[in-house]
Amino acid sequence: MIDRDPWNQYNEGNLARQWEKKLRPRKQPKPKVQRKPWVRTVLWISALWGAGMIASILAIHVMVMGYQVDRLESQYTQLHRQQQVLSLTVTDLTSPRALAADASRLHLTMVVPKTQTPAPKRSVGHQVPRYATWPQLVSQWIIHLREAVTRA
């Protein structure tokens, strides 16, 4: 017969659970590794030292990169000036006056070919319709502006 009294701790269900707990093998807790107190201090100091080393290496790297950027900028400036001088020299050498002087020095006569300049063509697609919307008017204005800039 099962005793259903909740105040009685020795009923069959509780006895079985108690014996099961007693017979179950107990897990042995893992022993904590006890470090010596100076180990934390040494680790903390070495971490600070490592962070300082990394910061100084990065600072040196940034400084070296700054010097390289300055060197490249000065080299770019020098090459840009050289390019301007060379383009002026080419312009002077290919000017009609220089070509005429070279031709007279070599006793040559320069003959300029006669070409007809064709009248500028107006494309059919650039005409403004009679009733144009404002985006069409803006696009036509941009086209006319581009043509004026390319002619000049």
PDB file of C-alpha atoms in Angstrom:
ATOM      1  CA  MET A   1       0.000   0.000   0.000  1.00  0.00           C
ATOM      2  CA  ILE A   2       1.335   3.428  -0.977  1.00  0.00           C
ATOM      3  CA  ASP A   3       1.263   6.116   1.629  1.00  0.00           C
ATOM      4  CA  ARG A   4      -0.096   9.233  -0.019  1.00  0.00           C
ATOM      5  CA  ASP A   5       0.579  11.540   2.921  1.00  0.00           C
ATOM      6  CA  PRO A   6       2.779  14.427   1.659  1.00  0.00           C
ATOM      7  CA  TRP A   7       4.236  14.938   5.128  1.00  0.00           C
ATOM      8  CA  ASN A   8       5.556  11.427   5.346  1.00  0.00           C
ATOM      9  CA  GLN A   9       9.017  11.470   3.761  1.00  0.00           C
ATOM     10  CA  TYR A  10       9.404   7.703   3.740  1.00  0.00           C
ATOM     11  CA  ASN A  11       6.916   6.740   1.074  1.00  0.00           C
ATOM     12  CA  GLU A  12       7.991   4.430  -1.695  1.00  0.00           C
ATOM     13  CA  GLY A  13       8.701   7.183  -4.288  1.00  0.00           C
ATOM     14  CA  ASN A  14      10.980   9.156  -2.005  1.00  0.00           C
ATOM     15  CA  LEU A  15      12.858   6.046  -0.830  1.00  0.00           C
ATOM     16  CA  ALA A  16      13.590   5.027  -4.395  1.00  0.00           C
ATOM     17  CA  ARG A  17      14.858   8.490  -5.278  1.00  0.00           C
ATOM     18  CA  GLN A  18      17.025   8.656  -2.153  1.00  0.00           C
ATOM     19  CA  TRP A  19      18.604   5.262  -2.833  1.00  0.00           C
ATOM     20  CA  GLU A  20      19.107   6.197  -6.478  1.00  0.00           C
ATOM     21  CA  LYS A  21      20.963   9.345  -5.421  1.00  0.00           C
ATOM     22  CA  LYS A  22      23.092   7.379  -2.960  1.00  0.00           C
ATOM     23  CA  LEU A  23      23.987   4.665  -5.468  1.00  0.00           C
ATOM     24  CA  ARG A  24      24.685   7.020  -8.375  1.00  0.00           C
ATOM     25  CA  PRO A  25      28.415   7.616  -8.792  1.00  0.00           C
ATOM     26  CA  ARG A  26      29.372  11.130  -7.820  1.00  0.00           C
ATOM     27  CA  LYS A  27      31.126  13.324 -10.282  1.00  0.00           C
ATOM     28  CA  GLN A  28      34.493  14.360  -9.040  1.00  0.00           C
ATOM     29  CA  PRO A  29      34.949  18.115  -9.385  1.00  0.00           C
ATOM     30  CA  LYS A  30      38.008  19.117 -11.342  1.00  0.00           C
ATOM     31  CA  PRO A  31      40.560  20.702  -9.103  1.00  0.00           C
ATOM     32  CA  LYS A  32      41.113  24.375  -9.911  1.00  0.00           C
ATOM     33  CA  VAL A  33      44.539  25.243 -11.120  1.00  0.00           C
ATOM     34  CA  GLN A  34      45.980  27.486  -8.493  1.00  0.00           C
ATOM     35  CA  ARG A  35      48.342  29.916 -10.095  1.00  0.00           C
ATOM     36  CA  LYS A  36      50.837  31.798  -8.153  1.00  0.00           C
ATOM     37  CA  PRO A  37      49.875  35.431  -7.517  1.00  0.00           C
ATOM     38  CA  TRP A  38      52.841  36.864  -9.419  1.00  0.00           C
ATOM     39  CA  VAL A  39      51.784  35.121 -12.652  1.00  0.00           C
ATOM     40  CA  ARG A  40      48.850  37.525 -13.168  1.00  0.00           C
ATOM     41  CA  THR A  41      51.130  40.478 -12.611  1.00  0.00           C
ATOM     42  CA  VAL A  42      53.668  39.171 -15.103  1.00  0.00           C
ATOM     43  CA  LEU A  43      50.949  38.499 -17.697  1.00  0.00           C
ATOM     44  CA  TRP A  44      49.451  41.973 -17.198  1.00  0.00           C
ATOM     45  CA  ILE A  45      52.817  43.710 -17.539  1.00  0.00           C
ATOM     46  CA  SER A  46      53.739  41.660 -20.631  1.00  0.00           C
ATOM     47  CA  ALA A  47      50.373  42.514 -22.224  1.00  0.00           C
ATOM     48  CA  LEU A  48      50.990  46.227 -21.619  1.00  0.00           C
ATOM     49  CA  TRP A  49      54.502  45.907 -23.017  1.00  0.00           C
ATOM     50  CA  GLY A  50      53.180  44.103 -26.119  1.00  0.00           C
ATOM     51  CA  ALA A  51      50.517  46.784 -26.677  1.00  0.00           C
ATOM     52  CA  GLY A  52      53.191  49.469 -26.377  1.00  0.00           C
ATOM     53  CA  MET A  53      55.399  47.681 -28.887  1.00  0.00           C
ATOM     54  CA  ILE A  54      52.536  47.342 -31.355  1.00  0.00           C
ATOM     55  CA  ALA A  55      51.652  51.040 -30.944  1.00  0.00           C
ATOM     56  CA  SER A  56      55.261  52.117 -31.522  1.00  0.00           C
ATOM     57  CA  ILE A  57      55.605  49.855 -34.591  1.00  0.00           C
ATOM     58  CA  LEU A  58      52.413  51.333 -36.043  1.00  0.00           C
ATOM     59  CA  ALA A  59      53.637  54.876 -35.301  1.00  0.00           C
ATOM     60  CA  ILE A  60      56.931  54.185 -37.086  1.00  0.00           C
ATOM     61  CA  HIS A  61      55.044  52.673 -40.019  1.00  0.00           C
ATOM     62  CA  VAL A  62      52.786  55.742 -40.303  1.00  0.00           C
ATOM     63  CA  MET A  63      55.829  58.044 -40.190  1.00  0.00           C
ATOM     64  CA  VAL A  64      57.615  56.084 -42.942  1.00  0.00           C
ATOM     65  CA  MET A  65      54.480  56.133 -45.094  1.00  0.00           C
ATOM     66  CA  GLY A  66      54.254  59.914 -44.589  1.00  0.00           C
ATOM     67  CA  TYR A  67      57.815  60.329 -45.853  1.00  0.00           C
ATOM     68  CA  GLN A  68      57.005  58.170 -48.877  1.00  0.00           C
ATOM     69  CA  VAL A  69      53.893  60.230 -49.636  1.00  0.00           C
ATOM     70  CA  ASP A  70      55.934  63.453 -49.433  1.00  0.00           C
ATOM     71  CA  ARG A  71      58.580  61.998 -51.734  1.00  0.00           C
ATOM     72  CA  LEU A  72      55.970  60.856 -54.259  1.00  0.00           C
ATOM     73  CA  GLU A  73      54.215  64.229 -54.182  1.00  0.00           C
ATOM     74  CA  SER A  74      57.476  66.071 -54.872  1.00  0.00           C
ATOM     75  CA  GLN A  75      58.271  63.609 -57.660  1.00  0.00           C
ATOM     76  CA  TYR A  76      54.783  64.164 -59.113  1.00  0.00           C
ATOM     77  CA  THR A  77      55.270  67.934 -58.993  1.00  0.00           C
ATOM     78  CA  GLN A  78      58.633  67.631 -60.736  1.00  0.00           C
ATOM     79  CA  LEU A  79      57.210  65.361 -63.449  1.00  0.00           C
ATOM     80  CA  HIS A  80      54.221  67.663 -63.936  1.00  0.00           C
ATOM     81  CA  ARG A  81      56.531  70.634 -64.490  1.00  0.00           C
ATOM     82  CA  GLN A  82      58.654  68.572 -66.880  1.00  0.00           C
ATOM     83  CA  GLN A  83      55.514  67.575 -68.799  1.00  0.00           C
ATOM     84  CA  GLN A  84      54.475  71.222 -69.085  1.00  0.00           C
ATOM     85  CA  VAL A  85      57.924  72.196 -70.432  1.00  0.00           C
ATOM     86  CA  LEU A  86      57.856  69.331 -72.936  1.00  0.00           C
ATOM     87  CA  SER A  87      54.352  70.174 -74.130  1.00  0.00           C
ATOM     88  CA  LEU A  88      55.422  73.803 -74.663  1.00  0.00           C
ATOM     89  CA  THR A  89      58.458  72.597 -76.614  1.00  0.00           C
ATOM     90  CA  VAL A  90      56.304  70.355 -78.812  1.00  0.00           C
ATOM     91  CA  THR A  91      53.854  73.204 -79.353  1.00  0.00           C
ATOM     92  CA  ASP A  92      56.704  75.519 -80.365  1.00  0.00           C
ATOM     93  CA  LEU A  93      58.197  72.939 -82.724  1.00  0.00           C
ATOM     94  CA  THR A  94      54.916  72.162 -84.445  1.00  0.00           C
ATOM     95  CA  SER A  95      53.736  75.755 -84.790  1.00  0.00           C
ATOM     96  CA  PRO A  96      53.307  77.024 -88.362  1.00  0.00           C
ATOM     97  CA  ARG A  97      55.982  79.675 -87.809  1.00  0.00           C
ATOM     98  CA  ALA A  98      58.557  77.047 -86.720  1.00  0.00           C
ATOM     99  CA  LEU A  99      57.628  74.766 -89.611  1.00  0.00           C
ATOM    100  CA  ALA A 100      57.987  77.668 -92.064  1.00  0.00           C
ATOM    101  CA  ALA A 101      61.394  78.571 -90.595  1.00  0.00           C
ATOM    102  CA  ASP A 102      62.552  74.965 -90.921  1.00  0.00           C
ATOM    103  CA  ALA A 103      61.261  74.802 -94.499  1.00  0.00           C
ATOM    104  CA  SER A 104      63.061  78.004 -95.481  1.00  0.00           C
ATOM    105  CA  ARG A 105      66.264  76.781 -93.843  1.00  0.00           C
ATOM    106  CA  LEU A 106      66.039  73.568 -95.892  1.00  0.00           C
ATOM    107  CA  HIS A 107      65.047  75.545 -99.029  1.00  0.00           C
ATOM    108  CA  LEU A 108      61.657  73.878 -99.289  1.00  0.00           C
ATOM    109  CA  THR A 109      58.385  75.440-100.247  1.00  0.00           C
ATOM    110  CA  MET A 110      55.426  74.587 -98.132  1.00  0.00           C
ATOM    111  CA  VAL A 111      52.219  73.840 -99.947  1.00  0.00           C
ATOM    112  CA  VAL A 112      49.093  73.957 -97.906  1.00  0.00           C
ATOM    113  CA  PRO A 113      46.425  71.616 -99.239  1.00  0.00           C
ATOM    114  CA  LYS A 114      43.186  73.303-100.048  1.00  0.00           C
ATOM    115  CA  THR A 115      40.295  71.763 -98.268  1.00  0.00           C
ATOM    116  CA  GLN A 116      36.777  72.894 -98.064  1.00  0.00           C
ATOM    117  CA  THR A 117      35.413  73.227 -94.609  1.00  0.00           C
ATOM    118  CA  PRO A 118      32.044  71.582 -94.539  1.00  0.00           C
ATOM    119  CA  ALA A 119      29.196  73.467 -92.976  1.00  0.00           C
ATOM    120  CA  PRO A 120      28.286  72.152 -89.553  1.00  0.00           C
ATOM    121  CA  LYS A 121      25.587  69.551 -89.839  1.00  0.00           C
ATOM    122  CA  ARG A 122      22.492  69.862 -87.783  1.00  0.00           C
ATOM    123  CA  SER A 123      21.253  66.480 -86.821  1.00  0.00           C
ATOM    124  CA  VAL A 124      17.582  65.801 -87.047  1.00  0.00           C
ATOM    125  CA  GLY A 125      17.468  64.441 -83.498  1.00  0.00           C
ATOM    126  CA  HIS A 126      18.465  67.791 -81.962  1.00  0.00           C
ATOM    127  CA  GLN A 127      15.437  69.716 -83.116  1.00  0.00           C
ATOM    128  CA  VAL A 128      13.116  70.929 -80.445  1.00  0.00           C
ATOM    129  CA  PRO A 129       9.543  69.796 -80.915  1.00  0.00           C
ATOM    130  CA  ARG A 130       6.864  72.459 -81.082  1.00  0.00           C
ATOM    131  CA  TYR A 131       5.495  71.590 -77.647  1.00  0.00           C
ATOM    132  CA  ALA A 132       8.443  70.349 -75.622  1.00  0.00           C
ATOM    133  CA  THR A 133       8.445  69.353 -71.998  1.00  0.00           C
ATOM    134  CA  TRP A 134      10.972  70.869 -69.635  1.00  0.00           C
ATOM    135  CA  PRO A 135      13.268  67.771 -69.592  1.00  0.00           C
ATOM    136  CA  GLN A 136      13.459  67.948 -73.378  1.00  0.00           C
ATOM    137  CA  LEU A 137      14.266  71.655 -73.199  1.00  0.00           C
ATOM    138  CA  VAL A 138      17.020  71.009 -70.643  1.00  0.00           C
ATOM    139  CA  SER A 139      18.528  68.223 -72.737  1.00  0.00           C
ATOM    140  CA  GLN A 140      18.442  70.470 -75.825  1.00  0.00           C
ATOM    141  CA  TRP A 141      20.160  73.237 -73.857  1.00  0.00           C
ATOM    142  CA  ILE A 142      22.891  70.785 -72.768  1.00  0.00           C
ATOM    143  CA  ILE A 143      23.383  69.628 -76.374  1.00  0.00           C
ATOM    144  CA  HIS A 144      23.729  73.215 -77.620  1.00  0.00           C
ATOM    145  CA  LEU A 145      26.157  73.999 -74.814  1.00  0.00           C
ATOM    146  CA  ARG A 146      28.275  70.961 -75.701  1.00  0.00           C
ATOM    147  CA  GLU A 147      28.346  71.961 -79.364  1.00  0.00           C
ATOM    148  CA  ALA A 148      29.389  75.516 -78.463  1.00  0.00           C
ATOM    149  CA  VAL A 149      32.195  74.261 -76.239  1.00  0.00           C
ATOM    150  CA  THR A 150      33.523  71.796 -78.814  1.00  0.00           C
ATOM    151  CA  ARG A 151      33.544  74.468 -81.543  1.00  0.00           C
ATOM    152  CA  ALA A 152      35.549  76.896 -79.446  1.00  0.00           C
TER     153      ALA A 152
END
